[in-house]
Short mmCIF file of C-alpha atoms in Angstrom, two decimals:
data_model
loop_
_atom_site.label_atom_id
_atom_site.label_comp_id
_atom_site.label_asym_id
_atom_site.label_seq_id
_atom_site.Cartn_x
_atom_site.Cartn_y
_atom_site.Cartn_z
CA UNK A 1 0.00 0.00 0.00
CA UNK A 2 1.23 3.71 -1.17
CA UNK A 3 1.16 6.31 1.33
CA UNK A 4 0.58 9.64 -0.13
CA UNK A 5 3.07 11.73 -0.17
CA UNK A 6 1.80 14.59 2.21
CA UNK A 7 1.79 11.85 5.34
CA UNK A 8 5.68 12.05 6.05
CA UNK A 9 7.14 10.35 9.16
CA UNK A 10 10.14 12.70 9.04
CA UNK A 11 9.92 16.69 7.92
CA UNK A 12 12.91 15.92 4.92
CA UNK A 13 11.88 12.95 3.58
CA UNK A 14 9.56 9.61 4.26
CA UNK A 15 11.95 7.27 2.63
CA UNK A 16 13.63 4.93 5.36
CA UNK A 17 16.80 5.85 6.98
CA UNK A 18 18.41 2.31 7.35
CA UNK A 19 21.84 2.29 5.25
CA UNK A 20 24.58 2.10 7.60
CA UNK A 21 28.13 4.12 6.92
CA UNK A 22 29.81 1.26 5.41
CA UNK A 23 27.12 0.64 2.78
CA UNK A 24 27.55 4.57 1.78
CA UNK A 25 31.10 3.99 1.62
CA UNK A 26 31.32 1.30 -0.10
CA UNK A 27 28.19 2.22 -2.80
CA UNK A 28 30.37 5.55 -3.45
CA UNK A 29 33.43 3.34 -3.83
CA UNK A 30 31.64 0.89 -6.01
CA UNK A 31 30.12 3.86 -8.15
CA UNK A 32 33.25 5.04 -9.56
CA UNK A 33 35.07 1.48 -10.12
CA UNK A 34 33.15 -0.06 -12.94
CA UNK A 35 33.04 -1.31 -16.49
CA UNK A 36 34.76 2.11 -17.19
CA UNK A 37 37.77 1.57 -15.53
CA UNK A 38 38.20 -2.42 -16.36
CA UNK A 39 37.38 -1.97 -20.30
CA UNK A 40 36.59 1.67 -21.07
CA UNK A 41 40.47 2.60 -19.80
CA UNK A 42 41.30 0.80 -23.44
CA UNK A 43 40.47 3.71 -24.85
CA UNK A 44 42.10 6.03 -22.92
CA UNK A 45 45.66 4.84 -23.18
CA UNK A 46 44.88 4.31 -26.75
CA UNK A 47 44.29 8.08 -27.28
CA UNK A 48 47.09 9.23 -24.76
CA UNK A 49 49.58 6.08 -24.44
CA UNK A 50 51.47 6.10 -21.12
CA UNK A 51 50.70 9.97 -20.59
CA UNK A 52 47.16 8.81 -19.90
CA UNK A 53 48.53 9.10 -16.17
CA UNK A 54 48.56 13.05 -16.09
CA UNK A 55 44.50 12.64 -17.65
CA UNK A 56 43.42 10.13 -14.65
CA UNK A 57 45.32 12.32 -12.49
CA UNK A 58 43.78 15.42 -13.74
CA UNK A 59 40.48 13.99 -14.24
CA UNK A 60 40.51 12.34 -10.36
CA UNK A 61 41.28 15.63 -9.19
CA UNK A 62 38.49 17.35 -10.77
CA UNK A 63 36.23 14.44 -8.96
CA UNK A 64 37.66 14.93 -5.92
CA UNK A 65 37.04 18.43 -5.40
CA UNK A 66 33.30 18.20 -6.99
CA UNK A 67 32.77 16.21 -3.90
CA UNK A 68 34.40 18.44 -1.24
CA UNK A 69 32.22 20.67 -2.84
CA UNK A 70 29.17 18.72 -2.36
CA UNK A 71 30.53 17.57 1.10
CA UNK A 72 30.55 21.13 2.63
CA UNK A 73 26.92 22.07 1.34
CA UNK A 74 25.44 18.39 2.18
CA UNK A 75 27.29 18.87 6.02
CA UNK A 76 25.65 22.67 6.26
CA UNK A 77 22.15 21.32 5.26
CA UNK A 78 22.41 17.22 6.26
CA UNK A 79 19.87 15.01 4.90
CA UNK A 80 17.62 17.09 2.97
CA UNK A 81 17.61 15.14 -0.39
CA UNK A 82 19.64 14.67 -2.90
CA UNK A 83 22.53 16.81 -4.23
CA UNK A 84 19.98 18.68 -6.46
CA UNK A 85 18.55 19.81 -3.57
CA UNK A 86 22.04 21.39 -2.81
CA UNK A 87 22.25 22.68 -6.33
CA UNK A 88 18.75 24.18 -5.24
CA UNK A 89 20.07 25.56 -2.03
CA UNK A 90 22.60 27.74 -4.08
CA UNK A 91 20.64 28.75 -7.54
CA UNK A 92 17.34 28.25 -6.57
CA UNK A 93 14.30 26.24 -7.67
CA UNK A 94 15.85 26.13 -11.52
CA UNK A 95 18.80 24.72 -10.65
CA UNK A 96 17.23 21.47 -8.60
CA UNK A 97 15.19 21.32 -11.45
CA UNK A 98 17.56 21.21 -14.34
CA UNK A 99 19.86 19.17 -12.40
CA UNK A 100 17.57 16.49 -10.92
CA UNK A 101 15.39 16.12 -14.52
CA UNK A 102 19.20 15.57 -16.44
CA UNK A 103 20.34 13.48 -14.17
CA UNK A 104 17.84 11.52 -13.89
CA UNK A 105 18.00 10.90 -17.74
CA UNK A 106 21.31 10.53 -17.47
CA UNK A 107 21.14 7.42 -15.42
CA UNK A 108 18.05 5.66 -16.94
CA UNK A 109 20.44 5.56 -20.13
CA UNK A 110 23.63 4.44 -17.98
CA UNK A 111 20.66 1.73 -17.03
CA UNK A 112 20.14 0.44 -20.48
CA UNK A 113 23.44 0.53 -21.39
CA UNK A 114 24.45 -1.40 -18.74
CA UNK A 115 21.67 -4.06 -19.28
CA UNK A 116 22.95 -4.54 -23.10
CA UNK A 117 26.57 -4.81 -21.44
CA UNK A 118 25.83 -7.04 -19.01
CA UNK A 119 23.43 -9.38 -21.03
CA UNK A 120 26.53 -9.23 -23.92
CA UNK A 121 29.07 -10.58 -21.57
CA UNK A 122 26.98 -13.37 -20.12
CA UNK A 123 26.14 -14.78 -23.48
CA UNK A 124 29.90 -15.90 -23.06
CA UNK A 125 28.63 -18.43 -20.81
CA UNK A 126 24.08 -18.91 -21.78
CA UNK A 127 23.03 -19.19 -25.11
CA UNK A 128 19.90 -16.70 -25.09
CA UNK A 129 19.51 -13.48 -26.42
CA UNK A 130 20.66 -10.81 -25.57
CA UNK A 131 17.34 -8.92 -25.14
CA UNK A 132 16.02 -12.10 -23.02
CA UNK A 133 19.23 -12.14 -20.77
CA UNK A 134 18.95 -8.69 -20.09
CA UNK A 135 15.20 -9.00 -19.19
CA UNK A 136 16.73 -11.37 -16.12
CA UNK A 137 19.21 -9.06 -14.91
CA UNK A 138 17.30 -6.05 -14.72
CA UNK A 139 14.03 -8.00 -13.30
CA UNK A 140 16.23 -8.87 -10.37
CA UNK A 141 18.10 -5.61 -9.79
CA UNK A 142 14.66 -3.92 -9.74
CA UNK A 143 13.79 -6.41 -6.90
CA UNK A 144 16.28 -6.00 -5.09
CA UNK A 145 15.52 -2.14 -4.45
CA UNK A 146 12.08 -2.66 -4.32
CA UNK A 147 12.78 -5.20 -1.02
CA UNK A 148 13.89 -2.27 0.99
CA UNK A 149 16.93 0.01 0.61
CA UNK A 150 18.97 -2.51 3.10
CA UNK A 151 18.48 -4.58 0.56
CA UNK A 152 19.88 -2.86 -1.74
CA UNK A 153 22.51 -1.53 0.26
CA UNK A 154 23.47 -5.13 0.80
CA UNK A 155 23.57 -6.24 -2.58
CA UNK A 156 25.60 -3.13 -3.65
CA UNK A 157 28.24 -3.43 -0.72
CA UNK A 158 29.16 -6.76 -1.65
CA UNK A 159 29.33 -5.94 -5.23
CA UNK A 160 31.68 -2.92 -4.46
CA UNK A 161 33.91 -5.24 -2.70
CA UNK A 162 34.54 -7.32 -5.45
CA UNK A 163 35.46 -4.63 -7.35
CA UNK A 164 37.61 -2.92 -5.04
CA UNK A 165 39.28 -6.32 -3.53
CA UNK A 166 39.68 -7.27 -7.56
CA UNK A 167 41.36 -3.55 -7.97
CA UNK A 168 43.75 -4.09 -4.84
CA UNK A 169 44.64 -7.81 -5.89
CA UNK A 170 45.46 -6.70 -9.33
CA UNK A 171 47.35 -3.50 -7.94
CA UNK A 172 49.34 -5.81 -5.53
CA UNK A 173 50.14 -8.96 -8.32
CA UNK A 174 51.55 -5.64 -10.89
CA UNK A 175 53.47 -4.81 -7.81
CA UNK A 176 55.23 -8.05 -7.34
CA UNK A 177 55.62 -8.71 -10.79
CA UNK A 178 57.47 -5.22 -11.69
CA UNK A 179 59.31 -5.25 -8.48
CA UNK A 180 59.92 -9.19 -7.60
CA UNK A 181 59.28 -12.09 -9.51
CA UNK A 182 59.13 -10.24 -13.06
CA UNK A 183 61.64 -8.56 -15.28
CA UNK A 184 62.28 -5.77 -12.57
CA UNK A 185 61.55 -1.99 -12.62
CA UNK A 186 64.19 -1.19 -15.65
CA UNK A 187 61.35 -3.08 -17.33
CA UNK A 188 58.61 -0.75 -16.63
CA UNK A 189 60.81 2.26 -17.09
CA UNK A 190 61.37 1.10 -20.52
CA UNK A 191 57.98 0.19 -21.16
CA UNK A 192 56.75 3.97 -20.19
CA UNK A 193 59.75 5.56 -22.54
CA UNK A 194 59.93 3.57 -25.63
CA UNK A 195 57.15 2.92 -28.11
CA UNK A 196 57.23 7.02 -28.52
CA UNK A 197 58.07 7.93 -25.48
CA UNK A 198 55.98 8.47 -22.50
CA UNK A 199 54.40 11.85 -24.61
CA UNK A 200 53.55 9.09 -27.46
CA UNK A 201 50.97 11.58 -28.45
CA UNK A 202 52.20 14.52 -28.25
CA UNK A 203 51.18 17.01 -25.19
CA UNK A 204 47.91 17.17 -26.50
CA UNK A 205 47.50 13.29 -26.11
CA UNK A 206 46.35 13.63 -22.40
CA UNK A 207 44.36 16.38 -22.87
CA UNK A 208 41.95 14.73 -25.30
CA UNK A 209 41.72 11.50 -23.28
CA UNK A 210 40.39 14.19 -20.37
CA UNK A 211 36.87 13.57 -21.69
CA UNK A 212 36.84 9.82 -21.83
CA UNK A 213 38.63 9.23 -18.30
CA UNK A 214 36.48 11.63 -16.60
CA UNK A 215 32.96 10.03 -17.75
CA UNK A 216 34.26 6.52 -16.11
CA UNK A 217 34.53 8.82 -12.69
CA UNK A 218 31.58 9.79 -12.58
CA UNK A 219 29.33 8.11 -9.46
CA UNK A 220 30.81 9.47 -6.29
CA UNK A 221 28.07 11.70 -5.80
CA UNK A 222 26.06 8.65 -5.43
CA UNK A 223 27.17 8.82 -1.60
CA UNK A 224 25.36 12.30 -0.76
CA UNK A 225 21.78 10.39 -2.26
CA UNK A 226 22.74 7.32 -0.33
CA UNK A 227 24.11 8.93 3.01
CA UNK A 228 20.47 11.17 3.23
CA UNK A 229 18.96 7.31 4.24
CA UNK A 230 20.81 6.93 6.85
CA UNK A 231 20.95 7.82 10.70
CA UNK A 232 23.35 10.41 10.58
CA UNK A 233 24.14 11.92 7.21
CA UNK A 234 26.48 14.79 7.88
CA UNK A 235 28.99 12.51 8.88
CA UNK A 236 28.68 9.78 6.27
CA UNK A 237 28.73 12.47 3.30
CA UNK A 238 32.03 13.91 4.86
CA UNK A 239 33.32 10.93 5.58
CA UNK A 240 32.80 10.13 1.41
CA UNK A 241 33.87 13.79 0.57
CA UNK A 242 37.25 13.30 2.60
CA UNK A 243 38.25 9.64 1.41
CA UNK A 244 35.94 7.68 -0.86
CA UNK A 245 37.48 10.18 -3.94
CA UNK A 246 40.82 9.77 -2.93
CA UNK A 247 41.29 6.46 -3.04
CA UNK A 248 38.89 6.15 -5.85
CA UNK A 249 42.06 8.45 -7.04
CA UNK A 250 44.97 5.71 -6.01
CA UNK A 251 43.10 2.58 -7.56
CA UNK A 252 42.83 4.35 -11.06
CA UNK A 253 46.17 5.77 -11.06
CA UNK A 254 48.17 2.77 -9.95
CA UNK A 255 45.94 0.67 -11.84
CA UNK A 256 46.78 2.20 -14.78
CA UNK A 257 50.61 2.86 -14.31
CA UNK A 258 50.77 -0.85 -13.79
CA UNK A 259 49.28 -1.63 -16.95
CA UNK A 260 51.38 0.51 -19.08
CA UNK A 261 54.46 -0.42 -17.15
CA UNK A 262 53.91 -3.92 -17.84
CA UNK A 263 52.74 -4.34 -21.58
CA UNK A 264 53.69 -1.89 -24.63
CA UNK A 265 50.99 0.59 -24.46
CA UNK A 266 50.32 0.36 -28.03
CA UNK A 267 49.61 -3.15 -28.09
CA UNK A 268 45.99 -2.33 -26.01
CA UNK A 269 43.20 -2.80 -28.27
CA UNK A 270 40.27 -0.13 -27.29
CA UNK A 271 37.32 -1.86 -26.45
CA UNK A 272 39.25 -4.88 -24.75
CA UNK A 273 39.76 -5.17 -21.11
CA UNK A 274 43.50 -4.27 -20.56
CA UNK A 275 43.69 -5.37 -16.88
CA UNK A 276 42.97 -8.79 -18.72
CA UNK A 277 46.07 -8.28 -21.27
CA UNK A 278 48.20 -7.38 -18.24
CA UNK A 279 47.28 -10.48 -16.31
CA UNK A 280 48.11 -13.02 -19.19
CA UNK A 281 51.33 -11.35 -19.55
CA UNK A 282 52.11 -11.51 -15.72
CA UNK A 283 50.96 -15.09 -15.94
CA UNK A 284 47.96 -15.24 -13.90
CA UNK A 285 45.92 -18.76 -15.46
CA UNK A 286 42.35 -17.86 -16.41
CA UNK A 287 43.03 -14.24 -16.87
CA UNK A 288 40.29 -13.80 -19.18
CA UNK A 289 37.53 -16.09 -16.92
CA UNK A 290 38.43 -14.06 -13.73
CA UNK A 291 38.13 -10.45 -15.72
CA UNK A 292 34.61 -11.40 -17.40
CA UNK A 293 33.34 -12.08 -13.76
CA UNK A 294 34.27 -9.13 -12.39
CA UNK A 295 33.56 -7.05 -15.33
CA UNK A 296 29.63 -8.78 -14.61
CA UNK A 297 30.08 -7.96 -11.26
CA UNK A 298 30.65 -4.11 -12.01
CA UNK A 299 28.21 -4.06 -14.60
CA UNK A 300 24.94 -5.97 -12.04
CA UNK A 301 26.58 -3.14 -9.59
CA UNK A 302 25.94 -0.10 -11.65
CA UNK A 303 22.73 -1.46 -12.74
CA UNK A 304 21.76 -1.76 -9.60
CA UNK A 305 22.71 1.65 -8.07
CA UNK A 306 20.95 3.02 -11.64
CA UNK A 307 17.35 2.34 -10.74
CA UNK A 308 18.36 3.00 -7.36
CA UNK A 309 19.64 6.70 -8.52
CA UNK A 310 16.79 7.52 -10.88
CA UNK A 311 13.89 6.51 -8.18
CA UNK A 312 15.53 8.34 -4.89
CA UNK A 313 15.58 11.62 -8.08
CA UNK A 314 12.14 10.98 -9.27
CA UNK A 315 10.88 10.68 -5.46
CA UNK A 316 12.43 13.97 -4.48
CA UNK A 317 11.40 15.98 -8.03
CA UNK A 318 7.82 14.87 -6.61
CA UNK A 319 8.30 16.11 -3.29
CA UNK A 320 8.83 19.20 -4.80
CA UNK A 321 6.30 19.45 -7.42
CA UNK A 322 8.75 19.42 -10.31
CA UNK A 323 7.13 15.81 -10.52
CA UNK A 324 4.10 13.98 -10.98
CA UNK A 325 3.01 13.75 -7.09
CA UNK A 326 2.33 9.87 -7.17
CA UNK A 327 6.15 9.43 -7.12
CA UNK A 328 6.88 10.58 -3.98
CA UNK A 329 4.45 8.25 -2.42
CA UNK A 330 6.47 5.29 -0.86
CA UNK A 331 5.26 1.62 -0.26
CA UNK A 332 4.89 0.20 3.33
CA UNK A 333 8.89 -0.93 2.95
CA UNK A 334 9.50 2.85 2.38
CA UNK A 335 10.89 2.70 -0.98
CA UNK A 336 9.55 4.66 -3.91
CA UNK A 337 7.83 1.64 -5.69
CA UNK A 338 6.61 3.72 -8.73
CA UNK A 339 10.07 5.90 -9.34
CA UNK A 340 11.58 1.92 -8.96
CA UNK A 341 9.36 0.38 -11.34
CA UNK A 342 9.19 3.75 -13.78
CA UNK A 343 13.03 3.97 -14.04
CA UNK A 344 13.01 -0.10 -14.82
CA UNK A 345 10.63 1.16 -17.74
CA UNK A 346 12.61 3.59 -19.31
CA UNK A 347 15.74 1.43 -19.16
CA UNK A 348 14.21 -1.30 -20.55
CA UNK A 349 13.06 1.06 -23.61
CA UNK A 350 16.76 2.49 -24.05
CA UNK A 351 18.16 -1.27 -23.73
CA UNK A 352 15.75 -2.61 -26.59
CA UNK A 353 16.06 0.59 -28.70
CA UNK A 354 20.33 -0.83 -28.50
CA UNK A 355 18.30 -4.04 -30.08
CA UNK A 356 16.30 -2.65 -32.66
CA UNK A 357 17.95 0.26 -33.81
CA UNK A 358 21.54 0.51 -31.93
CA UNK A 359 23.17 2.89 -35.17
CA UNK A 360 20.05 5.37 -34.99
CA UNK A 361 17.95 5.76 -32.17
CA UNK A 362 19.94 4.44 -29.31
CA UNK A 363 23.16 5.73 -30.71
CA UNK A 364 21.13 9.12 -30.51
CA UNK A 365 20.27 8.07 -26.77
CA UNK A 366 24.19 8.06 -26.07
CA UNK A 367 24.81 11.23 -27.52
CA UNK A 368 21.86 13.13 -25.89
CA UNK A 369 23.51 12.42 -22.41
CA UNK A 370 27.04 11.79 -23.30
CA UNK A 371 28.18 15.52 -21.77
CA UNK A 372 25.19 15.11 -19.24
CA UNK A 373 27.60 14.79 -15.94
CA UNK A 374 29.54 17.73 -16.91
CA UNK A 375 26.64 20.21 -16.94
CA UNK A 376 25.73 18.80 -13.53
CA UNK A 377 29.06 19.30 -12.41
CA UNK A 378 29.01 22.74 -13.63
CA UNK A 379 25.84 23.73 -12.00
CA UNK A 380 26.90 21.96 -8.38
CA UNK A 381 30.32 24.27 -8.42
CA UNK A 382 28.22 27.46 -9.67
CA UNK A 383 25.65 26.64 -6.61
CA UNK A 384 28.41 25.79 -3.95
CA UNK A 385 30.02 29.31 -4.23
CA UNK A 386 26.90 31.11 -4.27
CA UNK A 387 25.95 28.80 -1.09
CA UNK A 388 29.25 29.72 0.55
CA UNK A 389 28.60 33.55 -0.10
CA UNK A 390 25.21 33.20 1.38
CA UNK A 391 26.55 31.51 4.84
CA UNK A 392 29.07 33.17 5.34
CA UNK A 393 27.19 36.53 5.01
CA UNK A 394 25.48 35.29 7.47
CA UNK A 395 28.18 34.34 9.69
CA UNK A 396 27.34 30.71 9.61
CA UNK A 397 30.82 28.64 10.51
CA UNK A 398 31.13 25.15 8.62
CA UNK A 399 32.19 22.19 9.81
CA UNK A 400 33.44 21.00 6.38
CA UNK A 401 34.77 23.75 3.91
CA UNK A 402 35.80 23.93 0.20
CA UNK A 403 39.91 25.03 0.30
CA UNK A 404 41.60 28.24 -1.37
CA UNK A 405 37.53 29.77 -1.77
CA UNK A 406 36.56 31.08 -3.73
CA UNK A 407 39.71 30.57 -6.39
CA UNK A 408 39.98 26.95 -6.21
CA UNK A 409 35.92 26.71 -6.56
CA UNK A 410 36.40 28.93 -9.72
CA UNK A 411 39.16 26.48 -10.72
CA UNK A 412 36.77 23.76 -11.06
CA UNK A 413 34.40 25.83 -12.79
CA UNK A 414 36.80 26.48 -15.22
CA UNK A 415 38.19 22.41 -14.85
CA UNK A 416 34.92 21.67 -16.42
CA UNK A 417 34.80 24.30 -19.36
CA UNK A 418 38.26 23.15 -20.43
CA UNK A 419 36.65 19.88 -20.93
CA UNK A 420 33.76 21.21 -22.69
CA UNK A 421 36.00 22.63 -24.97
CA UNK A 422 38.07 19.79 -25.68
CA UNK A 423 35.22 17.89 -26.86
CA UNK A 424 33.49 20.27 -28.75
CA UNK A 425 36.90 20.36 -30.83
CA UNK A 426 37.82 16.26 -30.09
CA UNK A 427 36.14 14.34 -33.42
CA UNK A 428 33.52 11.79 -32.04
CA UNK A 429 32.79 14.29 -28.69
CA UNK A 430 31.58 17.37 -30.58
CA UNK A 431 28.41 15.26 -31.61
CA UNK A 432 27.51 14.29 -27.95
CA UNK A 433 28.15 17.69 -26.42
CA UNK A 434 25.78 19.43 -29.21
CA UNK A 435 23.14 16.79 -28.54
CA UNK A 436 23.62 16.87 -24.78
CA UNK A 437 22.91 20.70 -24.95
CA UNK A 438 19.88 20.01 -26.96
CA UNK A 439 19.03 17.86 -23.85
CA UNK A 440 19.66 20.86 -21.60
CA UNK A 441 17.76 22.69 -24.25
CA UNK A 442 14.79 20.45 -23.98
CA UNK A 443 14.91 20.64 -19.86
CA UNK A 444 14.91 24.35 -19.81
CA UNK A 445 11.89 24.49 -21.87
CA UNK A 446 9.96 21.64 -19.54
CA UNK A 447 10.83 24.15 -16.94
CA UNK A 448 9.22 27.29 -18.59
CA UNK A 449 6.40 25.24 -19.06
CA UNK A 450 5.87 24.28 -15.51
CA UNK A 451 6.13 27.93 -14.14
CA UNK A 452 3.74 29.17 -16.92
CA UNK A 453 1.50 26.71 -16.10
CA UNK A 454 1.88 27.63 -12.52
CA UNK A 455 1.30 31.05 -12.84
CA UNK A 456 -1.64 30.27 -14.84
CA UNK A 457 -3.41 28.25 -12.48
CA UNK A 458 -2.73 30.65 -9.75
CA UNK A 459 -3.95 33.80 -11.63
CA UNK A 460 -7.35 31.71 -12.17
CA UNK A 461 -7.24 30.60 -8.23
CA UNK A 462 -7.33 34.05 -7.82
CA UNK A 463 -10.00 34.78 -10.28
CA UNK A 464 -12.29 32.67 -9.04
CA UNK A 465 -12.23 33.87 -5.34
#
């Protein structure tokens, strides 16, 4: 049974507060280590070759302070949604809007592509379609959150540490084999400085790989929508903001220096799992089995924080009326059944439009959210400094606070246009950031709409008394 949305248990929100710190550390962990890192890296050192070090670097960075960013508003203001709500808090109204709406869209896409991925990598093993396979694994990702959200916090703990155990193991066996039992660090040296050099691509190699590492980042904000269910959320969102991110940081970088210290960095083949290359080459028997697992393992775990994302966003665009209403209803295991079961939907349409017609319309679906993150990330740094004006001009202290403001805020602000740039002059980018505006485009316009509307109904409330 629904309860309607204006008969809350709590004054912020009537969802249930039973995630415990080390599922919100682990589900922001788990949302940055996925299938980007363990085959979407591929094309990263293909672009940049062993110079793709300075772009994870670079990139993690960027992350890193998004989140301090988020940390300090979500510590001011604990537990009062999700970090739209903080966009909100800065910008006003618009800005929750805009960024709730895109990211929402954002993630029922990650959803389908996911389900394709992970349907694609289990036909290794059943012989079914793909669509059919796919139908499984998101059927059973959508029950787990509909259980409870200690279900799903379950579920996506032990999923992260897979990943992150499978990151550390591999981190640890590079380790050995470049210092120990393999050919010894004059090895690796030579590995980063021949082949071209460690600049194989020039300067400008890094730089254009900026756009590709940074979208396999993006998730760590995952832990300010996951830490407003618990018991106490100031401290598990700075506990994420002052970590999670930085070791997030580590895994990628060490990952990655191990990979190109160990094989020629031109012998990666984009769209093939290097940490799977490196393992053969180190010696490690059923290199390829072991990968595929794990690489299922990251893909169930993203699926599974996707309809988690895009129902906890739906729920709290309903709460405040940028929604239908019926989502922010929540089901006697306070969960927000319909935002759950809506979200399944729309992934399920983007996964069969990659069946039907994966050149044209869900090739289109790609591109119309391909820049998605980076607009959100723009609007979250605009709306922290304006937040941090606003307190302190009030001579509110903070228990958490964003270094070097407001230059190192403006810094990321301008972190983020660089990137914009890059892609609208990168071949293959300049196609997703036009269509990802048009999605921006197409939000700002649903927005419009609403307040007309609005003011419409509330010039003929007035009319009519």
């Amino acid at each position: 049974m629904l309860r309607p949305a204006n008969q809350r248990s709590m004054p912020a929100t009537d969802l249930a507060h039973s995630l415990r710190p080390r599922h919100v550390a682990l589900i922001s962990l788990g949302g940055i280590i996925g299938a980007g890192l363990f085959v979407g890296s591929s094309a990263a050192i293909h672009m940049a070759g062993p110079s793709v070090l300075v772009s994870y670097a670079l990139s993690g960075l960027l992350v890193f302070l998004i989140m301090r960013m988020l940390g300090e508003m979500a510590v001011a203001r604990p537990g009062i949604g999700t970090f739209a709500e903080y966009a909100g808090l800065g910008l006003g109204p618009w800005a929750a809007f805009l960024t709730g709406w895109l990211y929402w869209y954002f993630w029922v896409i990650v959803v389908g592509v996911e389900t394709i991925a992970g349907a694609t990598l289990l036909q290794h093993w059943i012989a079914a379609p793909v669509w059919s396979i796919g139908l499984v694994l998101i059927v059973a990702m959508t029950a787990t959150n509909l259980l409870s959200v200690r279900t799903y916090g379950e579920f996506e703990f032990w999923f992260a540490s897979l990943k992150v155990a499978a990151i550390a193991a591999f981190i640890v066996i590079g380790l050995g084999f470049l210092l120990f039992f393999g050919p010894g660090p004059a090895s690796a040296a030579h590995q980063m400085t021949e082949h071209g050099g460690f600049f194989a691509k020039g300067w400008i190699g890094p730089v254009t790989a900026i756009p590709v590492v940074i979208f396999s980042m993006m998730g760590s904000e995952v832990a300010t929508i996951a830490a407003a269910e618990t018991q106490d959320p100031a401290r598990n969102v700075t506990r994420a903001a002052r970590t999670v991110s930085l070791r997030v940081l580590a895994f990628y970088v060490a990952s990655i220096a191990i990979i190109v210290s160990v094989e020629p960095w031109d012998s990666v083949v984009p769209g093939d799992s290097p940490f799977t290359r490196t393992l053969q080459a180190i010696g490690i028997p059923g290199a390829a089995t072991l990968m595929s697992v794990i690489a299922v393992t990251a893909v169930l775990s993203c699926l599974n924080s996707g309809l988690y994302i895009t129902s906890r966003m739906l729920h709290e665009l309903a709460r405040r009326g940028d929604a239908p209403a019926l989502f922010a209803a929540t089901s006697a295991r306070r969960v927000p059944r319909l935002g759950i079961l809506f979200g399944t939907a729309a992934g399920l349409l983007a996964a069969l439009a990659s069946v039907v017609s994966p050149n044209g319309v869900f090739l289109f679906l790609i591109n119309t959210s391909g820049a998605m993150i980076l607009f959100i990330y723009m609007i979250v740094a605009l709306a922290q400094i304006r937040f941090r004006q606003n307190v302190e001009a009030a001579g509110e202290q903070l228990q958490l606070r964003m270094w070097l403001f407001p230059w190192l805020s403006y810094g990321v602000i301008g972190g983020v246009a660089a990137v914009l740039v890059l892609m609208a002059v990168t071949p293959g980018l300049s196609v997703q950031l036009a269509l990802s505006a048009l999605s921006v485009a197409v939000a700002l316009a649903a927005l419009w709409l609403r307040r007309a509307f609005s003011r419409r109904r509330v010039l003929k409330a007035r009319a009519a008394s």
